Amino acid sequence: MNFVGQFPAYRPRRLRQSAALRRLVSETQLNAAQLVLPLFVRSGRKVRRPIQAMPGVFQLSPDEILREATRAHHLGVPAILLFGIPDKKDAKASGAYAAKGIVQETVRLLKKELPQLLVITDVCLCEYMEHGHCGIVQQSKSGAKILNDPTLKLLARTAASHVEAGADMVAPSDMMDGRVRAIREQLDADGFSETPIMSYAAKFASAFYGPFREVAESTPKFGDRRSYQMDAGNAEEALREVALDIQEGADIVMVKPALAYLDLIHRVKTQFGYPTAAYAVSAEYSMIKAAAARGWIDERALTLESLLAMRRAGADLLITYAAQDVARWLKEGTA
Ligand SMILES: [Zn+2]
């Protein structure tokens, strides 16, 4: 900063005197147009299976997904991020790329009934693998290894099957090396060169994902994800991950989790200037819900302030389980 006025000539409080003045000089705003709502689909009809640690979040059957997505869309939420919970899991994650898989069928339904809604699909294998890891596992005496390159084919196939079904964007979350390129090449080869990729570029191995595993039913049966997700202390490496994904063809890059990683959101946005997404993950949501249920915090104020902080740090898109509430609050003008 080159110049700052000095007291008493400069009094910052002058511009804080009224709501109208404060709004006039407000630097960062929340807007429903920036929100993405994650949704979890499982087979069946009229299924709304609540998630204990995430009040207001459900596993939904496709008909209920349509209802939920319609409601969100009417509130002004422009996009959903779809996760699938298959009936069967195996060692090849067949359900992930099945032409009539749960995600593929739901995408078809959504794009038919609600064509205006942007449907982004999460591309990963963990929900479809019997072992719950994001890639192909090789067992040996020294333990289990997650194989990188053979996994890329399955991820590319999964992404292509989502787009074939009508997905507007794919979002690979696996953290295998080279997966954005593999997906980009597959989509281009299949005639989908216009379909964007939002990569989970800097995704950390995080305790903030705890409640998500209940909803996505994707807890690893052995080991953890630290051989592919990032170490929480590594910022420089996160920037290299983002650079790689951009070189491989990512159109939007994501930092996940969000609130504890605002420094990275800021650095990614500043350094690359690419559209940047922040994923406010399950525990970020659960902690607010739990404290609010006890009357310890103001749920609305805290949710909005958290998301505003992500925006201020540099996030363009906000992926949040609270998207519908936030859109409603913004609409009511109580934000
Ligand atoms: Zn995964």
Coordinates of C-alpha atoms and ligand atoms in Angstrom, one line a residue:
M1 CA 0.0 0.0 0.0
N2 CA 1.6 3.3 -1.1
F3 CA -0.6 5.8 0.6
V4 CA -2.7 5.7 3.8
G5 CA -4.3 8.8 5.2
Q6 CA -3.4 9.8 8.7
F7 CA -5.5 10.5 11.7
P8 CA -7.1 13.0 12.3
A9 CA -7.5 13.9 8.6
Y10 CA -8.4 10.3 7.8
R11 CA -11.1 8.8 10.0
P12 CA -12.2 5.4 8.7
R13 CA -15.3 5.5 10.9
R14 CA -16.8 8.2 8.6
L15 CA -17.7 5.6 6.1
R16 CA -19.3 3.2 8.7
Q17 CA -21.9 5.6 9.9
S18 CA -24.9 4.1 8.2
A19 CA -25.9 0.8 6.5
A20 CA -26.2 2.6 3.2
L21 CA -22.7 4.1 3.5
R22 CA -21.3 0.7 4.5
R23 CA -22.9 -1.0 1.6
L24 CA -21.6 1.7 -0.8
V25 CA -18.0 1.0 0.1
S26 CA -18.4 -2.8 0.7
E27 CA -15.6 -4.6 -1.1
T28 CA -16.9 -8.1 -1.1
Q29 CA -20.5 -9.5 -1.6
L30 CA -22.2 -12.8 -1.4
N31 CA -24.4 -13.6 -4.3
A32 CA -26.6 -16.7 -4.8
A33 CA -25.2 -16.9 -8.4
Q34 CA -21.9 -18.1 -6.8
L35 CA -23.3 -21.1 -5.0
V36 CA -23.0 -24.7 -5.7
L37 CA -25.0 -27.3 -3.8
P38 CA -23.6 -30.8 -3.3
L39 CA -26.3 -33.5 -3.5
F40 CA -26.0 -37.3 -2.9
V41 CA -28.1 -39.7 -4.9
R42 CA -28.9 -43.3 -4.2
S43 CA -31.4 -45.7 -5.8
G44 CA -35.0 -46.0 -4.9
R45 CA -38.1 -43.8 -4.8
K46 CA -39.1 -41.2 -2.2
V47 CA -35.9 -41.9 -0.2
R48 CA -34.7 -39.1 2.0
R49 CA -32.2 -40.7 4.3
P50 CA -30.9 -38.1 6.8
I51 CA -27.3 -37.8 7.7
Q52 CA -26.9 -37.6 11.5
A53 CA -23.9 -35.4 11.6
M54 CA -25.2 -33.0 8.9
P55 CA -28.7 -31.8 9.7
G56 CA -30.5 -30.8 6.5
V57 CA -28.4 -33.1 4.3
F58 CA -29.8 -36.3 3.0
Q59 CA -29.1 -39.2 0.7
L60 CA -31.8 -38.8 -1.9
S61 CA -33.4 -41.0 -4.5
P62 CA -33.4 -39.5 -8.0
D63 CA -37.0 -38.3 -7.7
E64 CA -36.1 -36.5 -4.5
I65 CA -32.9 -35.1 -6.0
L66 CA -35.1 -33.5 -8.7
R67 CA -37.3 -32.0 -6.0
E68 CA -34.4 -30.7 -4.0
A69 CA -32.6 -29.4 -7.1
T70 CA -35.8 -27.7 -8.2
R71 CA -36.2 -26.0 -4.9
A72 CA -32.6 -24.9 -4.9
H73 CA -32.9 -23.6 -8.4
H74 CA -36.0 -21.5 -7.6
L75 CA -34.0 -20.0 -4.7
G76 CA -31.4 -18.9 -7.2
V77 CA -28.8 -21.6 -6.7
P78 CA -27.5 -22.1 -10.3
A79 CA -25.5 -25.4 -9.9
I80 CA -25.4 -28.7 -8.1
L81 CA -22.5 -31.0 -7.5
L82 CA -23.7 -34.6 -7.7
F83 CA -22.3 -37.5 -5.8
G84 CA -23.5 -41.1 -6.3
I85 CA -24.0 -43.9 -3.9
P86 CA -24.3 -47.2 -5.8
D87 CA -26.1 -50.3 -4.7
K88 CA -23.1 -52.5 -5.3
K89 CA -19.4 -51.8 -5.0
D90 CA -16.5 -53.9 -6.5
A91 CA -12.8 -53.8 -7.1
K92 CA -13.1 -52.0 -10.5
A93 CA -15.6 -49.3 -9.5
S94 CA -17.9 -50.5 -12.3
G95 CA -20.8 -48.4 -11.0
A96 CA -18.8 -45.3 -11.5
Y97 CA -18.8 -45.5 -15.4
A98 CA -21.9 -47.7 -16.0
A99 CA -24.0 -46.2 -18.7
K100 CA -27.0 -46.7 -16.4
G101 CA -25.2 -45.9 -13.2
I102 CA -26.9 -44.0 -10.5
V103 CA -25.2 -40.7 -11.4
Q104 CA -25.7 -41.1 -15.1
E105 CA -29.4 -41.8 -14.8
T106 CA -29.9 -38.9 -12.4
V107 CA -28.1 -36.5 -14.7
R108 CA -30.4 -37.6 -17.5
L109 CA -33.4 -36.9 -15.3
L110 CA -32.2 -33.6 -14.1
K111 CA -31.2 -32.3 -17.6
K112 CA -34.5 -33.4 -19.0
E113 CA -36.7 -31.9 -16.2
L114 CA -34.5 -28.9 -15.2
P115 CA -32.4 -28.0 -18.2
Q116 CA -31.5 -24.6 -16.8
L117 CA -29.7 -26.0 -13.8
L118 CA -26.0 -26.6 -14.1
V119 CA -25.2 -30.2 -13.3
I120 CA -21.6 -30.7 -12.1
T121 CA -20.6 -34.3 -11.4
D122 CA -18.0 -35.4 -8.9
V123 CA -15.7 -37.8 -10.6
C124 CA -14.1 -40.3 -8.3
L125 CA -14.0 -44.0 -7.6
C126 CA -14.1 -44.3 -3.8
E127 CA -17.9 -44.6 -3.5
Y128 CA -17.9 -47.4 -6.1
M129 CA -14.8 -49.3 -4.8
E130 CA -15.4 -52.1 -2.3
H131 CA -12.3 -50.9 -0.4
G132 CA -13.3 -47.2 -0.4
H133 CA -10.1 -45.8 -1.9
C134 CA -10.1 -43.3 -4.8
G135 CA -8.0 -45.5 -7.1
I136 CA -7.2 -49.1 -8.0
V137 CA -5.5 -50.9 -5.1
Q138 CA -2.7 -53.4 -5.3
Q139 CA -2.2 -55.6 -2.2
S140 CA 1.2 -56.9 -1.4
K141 CA 3.2 -58.0 1.7
S142 CA 4.3 -54.5 2.4
G143 CA 0.7 -53.3 2.4
A144 CA -1.8 -51.8 0.0
K145 CA -0.7 -49.4 -2.8
I146 CA -3.0 -47.1 -4.7
L147 CA -2.0 -47.4 -8.4
N148 CA -1.9 -44.1 -10.2
D149 CA -1.7 -44.7 -13.9
P150 CA -4.2 -47.6 -14.3
T151 CA -6.7 -45.5 -12.3
L152 CA -6.6 -42.7 -14.8
K153 CA -8.3 -44.8 -17.5
L154 CA -11.2 -45.5 -15.1
L155 CA -11.5 -41.8 -14.1
A156 CA -11.5 -40.7 -17.8
R157 CA -14.2 -43.3 -18.5
T158 CA -16.3 -42.2 -15.6
A159 CA -16.0 -38.5 -16.6
A160 CA -17.0 -39.3 -20.2
S161 CA -20.0 -41.3 -19.1
H162 CA -21.2 -38.4 -17.0
V163 CA -20.9 -36.0 -19.9
E164 CA -22.5 -38.5 -22.3
A165 CA -25.5 -38.5 -19.9
G166 CA -25.6 -34.7 -20.1
A167 CA -23.4 -33.4 -17.3
D168 CA -22.5 -29.7 -17.8
M169 CA -19.1 -30.0 -16.0
V170 CA -17.0 -32.7 -14.4
A171 CA -15.1 -32.3 -11.2
P172 CA -12.4 -34.9 -10.5
S173 CA -11.7 -35.3 -6.8
D174 CA -9.4 -38.3 -6.7
M175 CA -6.0 -36.5 -6.5
M176 CA -4.3 -39.0 -8.9
D177 CA -1.4 -37.4 -10.8
G178 CA -2.3 -36.6 -14.4
R179 CA -6.0 -37.2 -14.1
V180 CA -7.1 -33.8 -15.5
R181 CA -5.1 -34.5 -18.7
A182 CA -6.5 -38.0 -19.0
I183 CA -10.1 -36.7 -18.6
R184 CA -9.5 -33.7 -21.0
E185 CA -8.1 -36.1 -23.7
Q186 CA -11.0 -38.5 -23.3
L187 CA -13.6 -35.8 -23.4
D188 CA -12.0 -34.2 -26.5
A189 CA -11.8 -37.6 -28.2
D190 CA -15.4 -38.2 -27.5
G191 CA -16.5 -34.9 -29.0
F192 CA -16.9 -33.0 -25.7
S193 CA -14.2 -30.4 -26.1
E194 CA -16.6 -27.7 -24.9
T195 CA -17.3 -29.4 -21.5
P196 CA -15.3 -27.7 -18.7
I197 CA -13.4 -29.4 -15.9
M198 CA -13.4 -28.2 -12.3
S199 CA -10.5 -29.9 -10.7
Y200 CA -10.1 -30.5 -7.0
A201 CA -6.6 -29.1 -7.5
A202 CA -5.4 -28.6 -3.9
K203 CA -7.3 -31.2 -1.9
F204 CA -5.9 -31.9 1.5
A205 CA -6.1 -35.1 3.6
S206 CA -8.3 -33.5 6.2
A207 CA -10.2 -34.3 9.4
F208 CA -12.8 -31.9 8.1
Y209 CA -14.2 -34.6 5.8
G210 CA -15.4 -36.7 8.7
P211 CA -19.2 -36.3 8.3
F212 CA -18.9 -36.6 4.5
R213 CA -17.9 -40.2 4.7
E214 CA -21.1 -41.1 6.4
V215 CA -23.1 -39.4 3.6
A216 CA -21.0 -40.7 0.7
E217 CA -20.4 -44.1 2.3
S218 CA -16.8 -43.9 1.1
T219 CA -14.7 -44.6 4.2
P220 CA -11.6 -46.5 3.2
K221 CA -11.7 -50.1 4.6
F222 CA -8.0 -49.9 5.3
G223 CA -5.3 -47.3 5.5
D224 CA -6.0 -43.7 4.7
R225 CA -5.8 -41.3 1.8
R226 CA -2.5 -39.7 2.7
S227 CA -0.6 -41.2 -0.2
Y228 CA -2.7 -39.2 -2.7
Q229 CA -4.4 -36.3 -0.8
M230 CA -2.1 -33.5 0.4
D231 CA -0.4 -32.8 3.7
A232 CA -2.1 -30.0 5.5
G233 CA 1.2 -28.1 6.0
N234 CA 2.2 -27.9 2.4
A235 CA 1.3 -24.6 0.7
E236 CA 4.1 -24.5 -2.0
E237 CA 3.1 -28.0 -3.1
A238 CA -0.5 -27.0 -3.3
L239 CA 0.5 -24.3 -5.8
R240 CA 2.4 -26.8 -7.8
E241 CA -0.7 -29.1 -7.8
V242 CA -2.8 -26.2 -9.1
A243 CA -0.2 -25.3 -11.8
L244 CA -0.2 -28.9 -13.0
D245 CA -4.0 -29.1 -13.2
I246 CA -4.1 -25.8 -15.2
Q247 CA -1.5 -27.1 -17.5
E248 CA -3.5 -30.3 -18.0
G249 CA -6.6 -28.4 -18.9
A250 CA -8.5 -27.5 -15.7
D251 CA -10.9 -24.6 -16.3
I252 CA -11.7 -24.0 -12.6
V253 CA -9.4 -24.9 -9.7
M254 CA -10.6 -25.8 -6.3
V255 CA -9.2 -25.6 -2.8
K256 CA -10.6 -28.1 -0.3
P257 CA -11.3 -27.7 2.6
A258 CA -12.0 -23.9 2.6
L259 CA -12.1 -22.1 5.9
A260 CA -8.9 -23.5 7.3
Y261 CA -7.2 -23.0 4.0
L262 CA -8.0 -19.3 3.1
D263 CA -4.3 -18.6 2.6
L264 CA -4.3 -21.0 -0.3
I265 CA -7.5 -19.7 -1.8
H266 CA -5.8 -16.3 -1.8
R267 CA -2.5 -17.5 -3.2
V268 CA -4.1 -19.6 -5.9
K269 CA -6.3 -16.7 -7.0
T270 CA -3.5 -14.2 -6.9
Q271 CA -0.9 -16.4 -8.6
F272 CA -3.0 -17.9 -11.3
G273 CA -6.0 -15.7 -11.7
Y274 CA -8.1 -18.7 -12.7
P275 CA -11.7 -19.2 -11.6
T276 CA -11.3 -20.5 -8.1
A277 CA -13.7 -22.6 -6.1
A278 CA -13.8 -23.1 -2.4
Y279 CA -15.4 -26.2 -1.0
A280 CA -16.8 -25.6 2.5
V281 CA -16.6 -29.2 3.5
S282 CA -18.8 -31.3 5.7
A283 CA -17.3 -30.6 9.1
E284 CA -17.3 -26.8 8.4
Y285 CA -21.1 -27.3 8.0
S286 CA -21.5 -29.7 10.9
M287 CA -19.6 -27.6 13.4
I288 CA -21.8 -24.6 12.7
K289 CA -25.0 -26.7 12.9
A290 CA -23.9 -28.4 16.1
A291 CA -23.0 -25.2 17.9
A292 CA -26.2 -23.4 16.6
A293 CA -28.4 -26.3 17.8
R294 CA -27.0 -25.6 21.3
G295 CA -27.7 -21.9 20.9
W296 CA -24.0 -21.1 21.2
I297 CA -23.7 -19.2 17.9
D298 CA -25.8 -17.4 15.3
E299 CA -26.1 -19.9 12.5
R300 CA -27.0 -17.5 9.8
A301 CA -24.4 -14.9 10.7
L302 CA -21.6 -17.4 11.1
T303 CA -22.4 -19.2 7.8
L304 CA -22.5 -16.0 5.9
E305 CA -19.4 -14.6 7.5
S306 CA -17.5 -17.8 6.7
L307 CA -18.5 -17.8 3.0
L308 CA -17.8 -14.1 2.8
A309 CA -14.3 -14.8 4.1
M310 CA -13.8 -17.3 1.3
R311 CA -14.9 -14.7 -1.3
R312 CA -12.6 -12.1 0.3
A313 CA -9.7 -14.6 0.1
G314 CA -10.4 -14.9 -3.7
A315 CA -12.9 -17.6 -4.2
D316 CA -15.3 -17.2 -7.1
L317 CA -17.5 -20.3 -6.6
L318 CA -18.7 -21.4 -3.2
I319 CA -19.5 -25.1 -2.8
T320 CA -21.6 -25.4 0.4
Y321 CA -24.2 -27.7 2.0
A322 CA -25.8 -24.5 3.2
A323 CA -26.4 -23.2 -0.4
Q324 CA -30.2 -23.2 -0.1
D325 CA -30.2 -21.5 3.3
V326 CA -27.8 -18.9 2.0
A327 CA -29.8 -18.3 -1.1
R328 CA -32.9 -17.8 1.0
W329 CA -31.2 -15.5 3.4
L330 CA -29.9 -13.4 0.6
K331 CA -33.3 -13.3 -1.0
E332 CA -34.9 -12.2 2.2
G333 CA -32.4 -9.4 2.4
T334 CA -31.5 -10.4 5.9
A335 CA -27.9 -11.1 5.0
Ligands
ZN1 ZN -12.6 -40.4 -3.8

